[in-house]
XYZ file of C-alpha atoms in Angstrom:
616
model
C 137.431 -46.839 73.416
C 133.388 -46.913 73.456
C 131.622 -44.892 71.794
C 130.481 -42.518 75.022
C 134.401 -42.404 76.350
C 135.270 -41.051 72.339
C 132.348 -38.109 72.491
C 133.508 -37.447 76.189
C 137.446 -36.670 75.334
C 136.192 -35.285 71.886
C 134.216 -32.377 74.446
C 136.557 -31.924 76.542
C 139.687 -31.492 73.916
C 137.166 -28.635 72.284
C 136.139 -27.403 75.582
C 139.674 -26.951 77.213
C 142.217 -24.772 76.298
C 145.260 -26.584 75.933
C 148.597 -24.506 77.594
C 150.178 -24.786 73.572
C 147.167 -22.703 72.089
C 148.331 -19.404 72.110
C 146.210 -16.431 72.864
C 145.058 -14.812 70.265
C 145.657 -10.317 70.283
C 147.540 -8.236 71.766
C 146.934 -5.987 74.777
C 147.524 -2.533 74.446
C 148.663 -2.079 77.918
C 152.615 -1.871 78.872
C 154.631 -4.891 80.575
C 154.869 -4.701 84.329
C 157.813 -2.880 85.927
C 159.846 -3.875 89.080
C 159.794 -7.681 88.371
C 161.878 -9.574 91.610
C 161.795 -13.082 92.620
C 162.620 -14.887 95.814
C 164.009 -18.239 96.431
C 161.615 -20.263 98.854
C 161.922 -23.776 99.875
C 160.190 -25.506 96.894
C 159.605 -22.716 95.087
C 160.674 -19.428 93.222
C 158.131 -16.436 94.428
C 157.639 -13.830 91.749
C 156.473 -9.987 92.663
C 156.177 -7.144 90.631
C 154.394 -3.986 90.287
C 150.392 -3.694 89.243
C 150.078 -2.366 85.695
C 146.681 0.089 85.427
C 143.690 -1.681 83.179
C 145.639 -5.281 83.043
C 142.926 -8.771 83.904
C 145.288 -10.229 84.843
C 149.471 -10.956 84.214
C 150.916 -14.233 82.490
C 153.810 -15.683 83.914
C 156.835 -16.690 81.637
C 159.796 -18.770 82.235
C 162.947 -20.373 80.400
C 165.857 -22.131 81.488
C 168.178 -19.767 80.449
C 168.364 -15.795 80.208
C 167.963 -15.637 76.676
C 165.104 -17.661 76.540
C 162.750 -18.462 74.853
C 160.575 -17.824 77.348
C 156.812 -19.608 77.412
C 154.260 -19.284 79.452
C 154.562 -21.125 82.804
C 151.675 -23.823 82.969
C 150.111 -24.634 86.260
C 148.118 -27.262 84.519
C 144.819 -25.783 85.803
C 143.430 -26.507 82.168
C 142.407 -22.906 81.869
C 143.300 -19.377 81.855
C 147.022 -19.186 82.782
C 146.990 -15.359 83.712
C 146.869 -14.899 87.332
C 145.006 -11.391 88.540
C 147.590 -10.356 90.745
C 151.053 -10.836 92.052
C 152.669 -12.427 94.010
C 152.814 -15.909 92.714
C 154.558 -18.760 93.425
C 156.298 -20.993 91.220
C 156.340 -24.750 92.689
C 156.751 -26.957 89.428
C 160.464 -26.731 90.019
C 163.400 -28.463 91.138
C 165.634 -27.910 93.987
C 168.644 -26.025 93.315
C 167.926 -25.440 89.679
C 167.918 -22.166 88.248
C 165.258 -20.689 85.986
C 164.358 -17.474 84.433
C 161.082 -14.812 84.672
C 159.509 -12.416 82.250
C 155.900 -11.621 82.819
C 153.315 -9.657 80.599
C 149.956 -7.693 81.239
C 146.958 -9.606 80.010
C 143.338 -8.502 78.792
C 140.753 -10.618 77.405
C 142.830 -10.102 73.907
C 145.846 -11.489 74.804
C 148.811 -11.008 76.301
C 151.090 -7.508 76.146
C 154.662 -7.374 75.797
C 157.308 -9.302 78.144
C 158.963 -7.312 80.559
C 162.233 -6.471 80.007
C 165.430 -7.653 82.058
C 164.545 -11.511 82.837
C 165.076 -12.394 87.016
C 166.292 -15.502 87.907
C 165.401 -18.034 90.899
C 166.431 -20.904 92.372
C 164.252 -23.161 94.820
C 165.735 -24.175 97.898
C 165.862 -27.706 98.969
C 164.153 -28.393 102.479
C 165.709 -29.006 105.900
C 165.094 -31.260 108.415
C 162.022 -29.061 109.835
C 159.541 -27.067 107.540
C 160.101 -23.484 106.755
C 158.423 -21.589 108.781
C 155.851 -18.260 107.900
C 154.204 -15.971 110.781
C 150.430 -14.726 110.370
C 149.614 -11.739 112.022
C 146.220 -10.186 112.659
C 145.433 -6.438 114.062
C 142.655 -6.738 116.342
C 142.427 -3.425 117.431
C 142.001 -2.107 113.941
C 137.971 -1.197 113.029
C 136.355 -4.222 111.493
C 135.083 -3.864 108.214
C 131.806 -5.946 105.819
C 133.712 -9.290 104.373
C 131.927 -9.110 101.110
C 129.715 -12.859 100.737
C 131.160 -13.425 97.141
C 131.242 -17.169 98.201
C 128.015 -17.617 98.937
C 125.821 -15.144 96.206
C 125.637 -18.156 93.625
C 125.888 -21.536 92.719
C 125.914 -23.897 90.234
C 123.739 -27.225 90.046
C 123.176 -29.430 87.098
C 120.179 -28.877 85.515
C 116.759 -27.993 87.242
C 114.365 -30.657 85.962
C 116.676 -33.032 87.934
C 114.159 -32.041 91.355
C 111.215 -34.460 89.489
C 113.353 -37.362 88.720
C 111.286 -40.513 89.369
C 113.608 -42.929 88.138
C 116.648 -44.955 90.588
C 120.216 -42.625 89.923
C 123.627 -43.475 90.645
C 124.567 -46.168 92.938
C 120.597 -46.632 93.889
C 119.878 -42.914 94.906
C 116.934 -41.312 95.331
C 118.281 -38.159 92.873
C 115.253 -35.763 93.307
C 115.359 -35.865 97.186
C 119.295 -35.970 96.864
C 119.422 -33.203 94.738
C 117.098 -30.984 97.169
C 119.036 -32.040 100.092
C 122.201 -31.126 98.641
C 120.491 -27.190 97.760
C 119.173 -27.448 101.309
C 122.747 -28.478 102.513
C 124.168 -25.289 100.695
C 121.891 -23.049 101.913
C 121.969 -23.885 105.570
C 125.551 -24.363 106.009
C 127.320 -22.306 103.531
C 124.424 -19.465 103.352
C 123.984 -19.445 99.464
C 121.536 -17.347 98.016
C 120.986 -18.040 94.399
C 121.740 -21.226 92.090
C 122.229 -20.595 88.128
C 121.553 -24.390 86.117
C 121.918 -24.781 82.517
C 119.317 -25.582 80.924
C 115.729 -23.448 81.111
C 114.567 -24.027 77.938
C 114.821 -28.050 77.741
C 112.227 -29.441 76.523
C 110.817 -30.903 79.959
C 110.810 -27.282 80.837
C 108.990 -25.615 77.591
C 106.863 -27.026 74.753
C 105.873 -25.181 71.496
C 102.124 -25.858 71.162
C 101.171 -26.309 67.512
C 99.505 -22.853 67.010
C 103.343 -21.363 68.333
C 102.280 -20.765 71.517
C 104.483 -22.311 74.709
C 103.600 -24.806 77.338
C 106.186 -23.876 80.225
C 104.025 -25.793 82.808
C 107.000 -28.113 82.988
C 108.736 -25.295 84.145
C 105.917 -24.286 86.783
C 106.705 -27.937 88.491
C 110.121 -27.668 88.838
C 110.466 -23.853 89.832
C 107.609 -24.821 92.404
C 109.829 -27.291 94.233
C 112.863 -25.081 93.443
C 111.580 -22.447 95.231
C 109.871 -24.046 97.741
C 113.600 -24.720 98.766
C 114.218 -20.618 99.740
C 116.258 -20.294 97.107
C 116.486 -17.833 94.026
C 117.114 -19.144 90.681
C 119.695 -17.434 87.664
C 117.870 -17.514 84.890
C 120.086 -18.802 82.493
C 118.450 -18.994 78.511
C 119.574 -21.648 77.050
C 119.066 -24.250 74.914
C 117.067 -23.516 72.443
C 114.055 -25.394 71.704
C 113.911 -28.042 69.022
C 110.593 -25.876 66.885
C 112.937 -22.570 67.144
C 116.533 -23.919 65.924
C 117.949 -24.127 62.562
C 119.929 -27.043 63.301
C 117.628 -28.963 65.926
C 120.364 -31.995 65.887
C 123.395 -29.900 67.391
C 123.312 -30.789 70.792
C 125.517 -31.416 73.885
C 125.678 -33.183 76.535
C 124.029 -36.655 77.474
C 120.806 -34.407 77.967
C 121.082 -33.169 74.105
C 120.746 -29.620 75.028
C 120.584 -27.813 71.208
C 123.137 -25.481 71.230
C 122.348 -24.025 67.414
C 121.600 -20.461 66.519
C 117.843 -19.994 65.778
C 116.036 -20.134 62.784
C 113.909 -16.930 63.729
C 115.750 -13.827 65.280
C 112.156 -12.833 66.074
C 111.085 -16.235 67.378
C 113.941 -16.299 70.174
C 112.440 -12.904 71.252
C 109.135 -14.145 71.317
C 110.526 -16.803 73.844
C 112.213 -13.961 76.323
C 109.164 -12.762 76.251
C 106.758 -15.225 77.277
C 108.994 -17.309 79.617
C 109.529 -13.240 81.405
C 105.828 -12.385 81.363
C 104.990 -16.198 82.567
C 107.272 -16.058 85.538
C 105.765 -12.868 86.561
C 102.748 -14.241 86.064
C 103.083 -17.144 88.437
C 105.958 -16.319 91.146
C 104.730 -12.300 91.470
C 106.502 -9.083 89.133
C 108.740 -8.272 92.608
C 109.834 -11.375 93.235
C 111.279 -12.114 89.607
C 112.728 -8.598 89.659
C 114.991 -9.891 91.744
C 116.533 -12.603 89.743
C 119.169 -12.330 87.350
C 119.046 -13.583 83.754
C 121.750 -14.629 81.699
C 121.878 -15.415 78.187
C 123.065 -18.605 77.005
C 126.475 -20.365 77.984
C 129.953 -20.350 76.516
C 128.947 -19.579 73.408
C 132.379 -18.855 72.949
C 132.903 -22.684 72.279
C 131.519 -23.771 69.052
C 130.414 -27.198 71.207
C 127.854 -24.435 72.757
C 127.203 -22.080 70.133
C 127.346 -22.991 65.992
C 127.210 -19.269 65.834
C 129.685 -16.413 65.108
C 130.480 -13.521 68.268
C 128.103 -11.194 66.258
C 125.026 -13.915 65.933
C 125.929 -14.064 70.338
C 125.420 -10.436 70.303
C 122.322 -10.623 68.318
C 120.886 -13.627 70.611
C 121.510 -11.090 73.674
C 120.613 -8.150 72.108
C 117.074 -9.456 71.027
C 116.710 -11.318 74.724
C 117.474 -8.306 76.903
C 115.320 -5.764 74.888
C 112.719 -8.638 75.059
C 112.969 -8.924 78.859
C 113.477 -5.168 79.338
C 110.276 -4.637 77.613
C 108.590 -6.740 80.441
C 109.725 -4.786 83.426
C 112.995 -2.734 82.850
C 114.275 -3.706 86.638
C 115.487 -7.303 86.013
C 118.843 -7.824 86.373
C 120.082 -9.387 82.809
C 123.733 -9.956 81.719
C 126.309 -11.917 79.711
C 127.933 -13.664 78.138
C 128.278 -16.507 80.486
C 131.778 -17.140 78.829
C 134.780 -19.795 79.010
C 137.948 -18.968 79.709
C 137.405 -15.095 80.732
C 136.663 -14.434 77.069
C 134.092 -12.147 75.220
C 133.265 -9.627 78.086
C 135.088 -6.939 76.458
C 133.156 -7.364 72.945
C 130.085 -7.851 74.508
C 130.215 -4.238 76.526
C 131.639 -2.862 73.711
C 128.695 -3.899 71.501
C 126.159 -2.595 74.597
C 128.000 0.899 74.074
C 127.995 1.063 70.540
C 123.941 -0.010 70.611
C 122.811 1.279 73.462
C 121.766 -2.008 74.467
C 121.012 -2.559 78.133
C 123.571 -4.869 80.857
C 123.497 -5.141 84.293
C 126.434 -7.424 85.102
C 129.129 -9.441 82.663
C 129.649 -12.915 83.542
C 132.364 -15.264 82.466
C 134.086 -18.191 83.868
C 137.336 -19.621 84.683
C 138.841 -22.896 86.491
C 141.959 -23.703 87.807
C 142.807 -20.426 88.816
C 141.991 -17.116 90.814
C 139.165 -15.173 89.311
C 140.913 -12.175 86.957
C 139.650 -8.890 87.713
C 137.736 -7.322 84.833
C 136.955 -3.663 87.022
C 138.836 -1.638 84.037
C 136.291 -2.850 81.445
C 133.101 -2.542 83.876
C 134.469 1.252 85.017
C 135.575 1.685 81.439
C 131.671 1.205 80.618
C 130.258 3.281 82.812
C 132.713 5.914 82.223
C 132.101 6.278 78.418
C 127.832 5.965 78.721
C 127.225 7.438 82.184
C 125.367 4.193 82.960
C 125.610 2.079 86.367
C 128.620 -0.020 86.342
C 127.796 -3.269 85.632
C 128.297 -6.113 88.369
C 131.103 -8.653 87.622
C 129.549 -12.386 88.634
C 131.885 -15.098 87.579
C 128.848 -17.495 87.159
C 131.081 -20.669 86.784
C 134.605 -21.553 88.741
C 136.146 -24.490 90.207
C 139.379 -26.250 90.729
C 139.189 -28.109 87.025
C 136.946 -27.622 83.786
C 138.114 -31.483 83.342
C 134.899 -33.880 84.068
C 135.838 -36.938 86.148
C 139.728 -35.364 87.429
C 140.639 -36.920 90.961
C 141.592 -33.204 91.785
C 137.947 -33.107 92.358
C 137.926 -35.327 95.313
C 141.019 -34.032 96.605
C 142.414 -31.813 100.122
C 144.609 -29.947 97.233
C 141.154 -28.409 95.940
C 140.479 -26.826 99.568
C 142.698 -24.168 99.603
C 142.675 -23.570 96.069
C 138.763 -23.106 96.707
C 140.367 -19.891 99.673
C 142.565 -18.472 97.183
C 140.154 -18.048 94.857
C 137.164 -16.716 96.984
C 139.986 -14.435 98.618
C 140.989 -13.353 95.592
C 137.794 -12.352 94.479
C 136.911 -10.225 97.569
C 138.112 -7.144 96.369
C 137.709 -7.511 92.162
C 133.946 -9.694 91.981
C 130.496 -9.464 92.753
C 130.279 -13.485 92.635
C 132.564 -16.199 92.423
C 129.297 -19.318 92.162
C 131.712 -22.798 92.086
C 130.392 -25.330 90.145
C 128.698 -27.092 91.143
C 127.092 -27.947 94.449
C 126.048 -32.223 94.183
C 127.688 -34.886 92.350
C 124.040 -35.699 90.837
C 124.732 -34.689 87.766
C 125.150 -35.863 84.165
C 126.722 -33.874 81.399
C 129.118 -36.423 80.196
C 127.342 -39.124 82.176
C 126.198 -40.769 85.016
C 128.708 -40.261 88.066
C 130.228 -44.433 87.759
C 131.082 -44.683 91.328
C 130.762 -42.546 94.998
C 134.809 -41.293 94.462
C 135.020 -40.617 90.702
C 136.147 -36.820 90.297
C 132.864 -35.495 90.039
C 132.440 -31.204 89.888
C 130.250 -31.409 93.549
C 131.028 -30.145 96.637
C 128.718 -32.769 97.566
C 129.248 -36.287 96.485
C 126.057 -38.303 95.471
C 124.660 -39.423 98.957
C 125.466 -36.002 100.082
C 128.801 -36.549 101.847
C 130.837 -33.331 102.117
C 134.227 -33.212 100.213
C 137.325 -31.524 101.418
C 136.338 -28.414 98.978
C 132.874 -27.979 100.798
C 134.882 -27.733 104.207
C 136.684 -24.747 102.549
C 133.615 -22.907 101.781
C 131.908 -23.891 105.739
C 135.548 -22.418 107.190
C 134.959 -19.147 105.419
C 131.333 -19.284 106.039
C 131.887 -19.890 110.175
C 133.930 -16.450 110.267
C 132.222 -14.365 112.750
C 132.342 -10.498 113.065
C 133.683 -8.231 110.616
C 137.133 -8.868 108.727
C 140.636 -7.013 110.146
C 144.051 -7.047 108.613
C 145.772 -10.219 108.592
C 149.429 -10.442 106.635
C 151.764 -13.245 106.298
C 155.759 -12.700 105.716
C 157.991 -15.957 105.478
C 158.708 -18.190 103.188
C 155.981 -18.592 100.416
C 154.218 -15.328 102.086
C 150.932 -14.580 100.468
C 151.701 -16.255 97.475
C 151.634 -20.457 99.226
C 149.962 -19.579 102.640
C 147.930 -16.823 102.769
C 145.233 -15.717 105.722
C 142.201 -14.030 106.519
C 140.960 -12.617 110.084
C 137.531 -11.398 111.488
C 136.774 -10.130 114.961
C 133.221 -9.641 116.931
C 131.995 -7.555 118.581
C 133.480 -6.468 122.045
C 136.801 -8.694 121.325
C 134.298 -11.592 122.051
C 135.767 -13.646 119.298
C 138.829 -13.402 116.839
C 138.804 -15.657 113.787
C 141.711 -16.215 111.798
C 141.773 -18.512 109.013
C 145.336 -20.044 107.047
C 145.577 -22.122 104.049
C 148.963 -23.481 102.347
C 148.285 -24.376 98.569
C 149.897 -24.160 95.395
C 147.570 -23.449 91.665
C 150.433 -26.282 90.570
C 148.403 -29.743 89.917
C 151.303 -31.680 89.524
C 151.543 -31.411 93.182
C 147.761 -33.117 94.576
C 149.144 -35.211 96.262
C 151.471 -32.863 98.316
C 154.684 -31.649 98.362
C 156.620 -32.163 101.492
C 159.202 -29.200 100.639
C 155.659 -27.207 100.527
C 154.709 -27.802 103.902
C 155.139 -24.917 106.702
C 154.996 -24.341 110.256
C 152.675 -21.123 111.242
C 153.177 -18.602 113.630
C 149.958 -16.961 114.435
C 149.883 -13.629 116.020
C 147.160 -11.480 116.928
C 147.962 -8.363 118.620
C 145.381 -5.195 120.235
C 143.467 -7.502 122.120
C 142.628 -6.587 125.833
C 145.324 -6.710 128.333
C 145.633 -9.720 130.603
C 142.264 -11.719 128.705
C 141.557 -14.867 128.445
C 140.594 -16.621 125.175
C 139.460 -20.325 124.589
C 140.965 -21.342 121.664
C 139.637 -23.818 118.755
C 141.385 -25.439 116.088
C 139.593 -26.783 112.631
C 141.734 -28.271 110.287
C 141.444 -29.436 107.059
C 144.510 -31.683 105.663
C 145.045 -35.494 104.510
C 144.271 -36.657 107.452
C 141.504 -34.532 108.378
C 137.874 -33.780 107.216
C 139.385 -35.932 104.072
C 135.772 -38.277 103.599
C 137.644 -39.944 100.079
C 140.452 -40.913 103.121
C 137.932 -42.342 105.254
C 136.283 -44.385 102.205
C 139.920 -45.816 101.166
C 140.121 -46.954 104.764
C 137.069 -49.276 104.133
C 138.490 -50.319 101.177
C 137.071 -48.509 98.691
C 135.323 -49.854 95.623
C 131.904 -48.628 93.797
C 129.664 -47.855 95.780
C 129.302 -48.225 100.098
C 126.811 -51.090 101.116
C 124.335 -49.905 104.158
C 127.335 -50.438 107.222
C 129.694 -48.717 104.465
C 127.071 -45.764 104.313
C 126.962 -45.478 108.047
C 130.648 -45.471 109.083
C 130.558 -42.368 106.040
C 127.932 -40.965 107.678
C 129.523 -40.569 111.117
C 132.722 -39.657 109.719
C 131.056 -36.684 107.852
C 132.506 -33.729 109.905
C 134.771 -31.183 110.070
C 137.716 -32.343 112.436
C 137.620 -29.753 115.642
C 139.436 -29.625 118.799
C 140.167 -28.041 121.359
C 143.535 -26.112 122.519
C 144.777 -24.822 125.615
C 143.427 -21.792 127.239
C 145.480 -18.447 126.351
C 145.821 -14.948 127.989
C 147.088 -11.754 126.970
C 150.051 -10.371 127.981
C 149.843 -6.372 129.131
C 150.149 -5.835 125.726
C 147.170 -7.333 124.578
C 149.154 -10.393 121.940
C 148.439 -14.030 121.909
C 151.134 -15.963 119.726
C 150.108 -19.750 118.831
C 152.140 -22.054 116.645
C 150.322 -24.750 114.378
C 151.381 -27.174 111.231
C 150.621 -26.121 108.179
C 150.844 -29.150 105.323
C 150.321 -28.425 101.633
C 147.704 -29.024 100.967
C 145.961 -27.887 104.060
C 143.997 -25.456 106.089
C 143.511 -24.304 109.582
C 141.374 -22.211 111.065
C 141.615 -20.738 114.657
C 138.852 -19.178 117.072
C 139.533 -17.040 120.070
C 136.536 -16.830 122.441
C 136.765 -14.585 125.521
C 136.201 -16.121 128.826
């Protein structure tokens, strides 16, 4: 093993929180009531009732009713607590039985089980998939679908937009790197991108009379901006003149990651990098930027401090800031796993210390829903609640995981942002280009790299997700599925325009089981669509876009051309002109007296369709 493959598992075994580590606490809340499963074909599908002030529920299961019953691992590499039910259950076999006990969850743990276990038993498939039936009310009032997709996202570190030296596989990483921000912001409509990173030291100097140089900073927030974008401020590292321990560092940047020596120091920097980007970019403009301190501090890889030297570190920033102009947004604590928010509000309440949103992060799973600690906050100091922007989220925390690459990542990416609709402010994936370097150099065009982008700028099968969500037109109206894996496998969403011009509905199949990338044939489904209160006796164009193995899959069309490192120029091309969503067009449908179209489509797992009515 070199010496750069040893430091990389070494991260990621400290980073990751392995599905044996149990959580640590106990939530005072009570286990849920009215716990039912369903046999499905591949799958068991678990419901139960919501329990008031829970994050989030953990799933339990054993092979027989007395147990013991452990936590069922979807081998996300995360946060096993889901945010709501239902939830299916695919790692499974066919006409086995198994047993369910769930618990409430909080950021300190898990409460009790619930009491009598239910069992399931997956069905095997038949000759045809099972079959599940969307329907969509058009005629209801449509209502604001809330951009949580599109708010934030990630990007490796800033200072990569004045590169001057060849990147990966010969590219051009500066112009790449813009292109990519360009590519989000035109196509998917993001707003804002948070990097890690502010304070390296191409970014700010400490001049020998104390004093700091950010005019490193001024060149890349110059071309940054110059982009339309807004950045997230995120503090971190800390330079090498202000830590006590200048040689703890991460990443193949070396970003310190050490407490500092000088409490009052680390304010001083708040304070001039605040006061300099007023200075420069204009005292409204930076007003509307958000600034969060540190990252993950959580993880002693990020932080060789305790909880309470966190607090400090955001308790001397945000009075720092504050003291600069009281309107910027400033929050915390940029956390793994869903961990720390509680403390941290809990320390702004006791201290009277200012926060404006709580941000955490998560992978491999839907986004929990931390409203009864933001509420809870407001409730107990009559302060605004504070926003809820899950600043990091993806498919895997795992650097260089094939899920990356994969269609299975697609409708995870839908569950998620769904998910998040009603519980978020921001659900920022990370991260938008393959340019980027933490644990190295990406080592080849296909290597499981955190983009949505791949380096070259080729769109992966997760970036599709985010463009079908993006292309919904009009506002959203109820959409519902019932069959077999109902809202739990396939799930939908529906928008309509104005007038009945246009009806949108959008249908994923996909499973938060990884064993299962490469598909699952007992998984697959075969969609009904229905959408009723249309206009009697109209006619509707109809479009299909699908995302699946076989379509809008770029990794498919590079295994075609047999693969390898890196494309040479003809390579590039045939990528190039493959580098599309896969569209076509259906027959022509009218509405009965009615006012109901039905349409029938395939629905693979992993996969995704989405359908457009337009009125002729």
């Amino acid at each position: 093993m070199t010496e750069k493959n040893a430091a990389r598992l070494d991260w990621e075994q400290r980073i990751g929180l392995p599905s044996d580590q149990p959580l640590t606490g106990t939530a005072d809340l009570p286990a849920p009531a009215g716990l039912r499963s369903e046999d499905g074909t591949g799958h068991v599908l678990l419901d139960w009732q919501p329990v008031e002030g829970a994050l989030g529920y953990l799933v339990h299961r054993a092979d027989t009713v007395d147990g013991p019953f452990e936590p069922l691992d979807h081998r996300g590499g995360d946060v096993l607590a889901v945010p709501a039910p239902p939830y299916a259950d695919s790692l499974v076999e066919a006409g086995r039985g198994y047993w369910y006990k769930v618990a409430s969850w909080t950021d300190a743990g898990p409460g009790p089980l619930s009491g009598e276990a239910v069992r399931g038993c997956p069905k095997a498939p038949g000759s045809q998939p099972a079959e599940v039936t969307v329907s969509v009310d058009a005629s209801a009032a449509p209502v604001q679908l809330p951009p949580v997709w599109n708010r934030m996202i990630g990007a490796e570190h800033l200072s990569m937009l004045i590169w001057d030296e060849p990147g990966p596989g010969g590219a051009d990483v500066a112009r790449e790197y813009a292109d990519a921000l360009g590519i989000v912001r035109d196509e998917l409509g993001v707003r804002t991108v948070r990097a890690h990173g502010t304070f390296l030291p191409e970014m700010v100097s400490v001049r020998p009379d104390g004093s700091f140089d950010f005019s490193g900073m001024d060149e890349v927030y110059d071309r940054f901006l110059a982009l339309g974008l807004k950045p997230v401020v995120e503090l971190s590292f800390m330079p090498a003149e202000l830590a006590l321990d200048p040689e703890y560092t991460i990443f193949d940047y070396k970003g310190i990651a050490s407490v500092p020596r000088s409490w009052e120091r680390w304010g001083e920097l708040c304070r001039a990098a605040t006061e300099h980007l007023r200075e420069r970019y204009g005292a409204d403009e930076v007003a509307g930027w958000e600034f969060e301190i540190w990252n993950e501090a959580n993880l002693e890889v990020f932080w060789n401090g305790t909880q309470a030297q966190y607090h400090l570190l955001y308790e001397t920033a945000v009075r720092a800031i504050k003291d600069v102009d009281p309107r910027i947004p400033v929050g915390g604590p940029g956390s793994a796993a869903a961990k720390w928010v509680g403390p941290l509000l809990e320390h702004c309440r006791e201290n009277d210390v200012p926060i404006d949103f709580v941000s955490t992060h998560t992978y491999g799973n839907a986004p929990l829903d931390f409203r009864p600690q933001t509420r809870s906050f407001a409730e107990a100091t009559g302060k605004p609640e504070p926003e809820i922007l899950w600043t990091e989220w993806g498919v895997t925390p795992t650097h260089f995981h094939r899920v990356s690459d994969s269609v299975f990542s697609a409708p995870f990416v839908l569950r998620g942002m769904k998910s998040a609709l009603e519980s978020t402010d921001c659900l920022a994936y990370w991260v938008a280009t393959d340019h980027f370097e933490e644990l190295g150099r990406p080592p080849k065009l296909f290597h499981g790299g955190f983009g949505l982008l791949t380096v070259g700028n080729l769109r992966k099968p997760r970036f599709w997700a985010l463009r079908m969500l993006s292309q919904l037109a009009g506002g959203r109206v109820p959409a519902s599925v019932s069959g077999d894996g109902a809202e739990a496998l396939v799930e939908s969403l529906a928008t309509r325009g104005d007038d009945f011009s246009t009806v949108d509905v959008l249908c994923w199949n996909g499973t938060l089981d990884q064993t299962k990338i490469d598909g699952a044939p007992a998984l697959n489904r075969g969609a009904t669509v229905v959408v009723n209160g249309l206009p009697a006796d109209a006619r509707y164009a109809v479009t299909l876009r699908s995302v699946d193995e076989e379509h809008s899959n770029i990794q498919a069309v590079w295994d075609e051309l047999g693969g390898g490192d890196w494309p040479d120029e003809q390579q590039w091309a045939r990528l190039r002109d493959a580098d599309r969503l896969f569209e076509e067009e259906l027959e022509t449908v009218t509405t009965g007296p009615g006012g109901s179209v039905s349409l029938t489509v395939d629905l693979p797992m992993p996969g995704i369709r989405a359908l457009r009515l337009t009125r002729v």
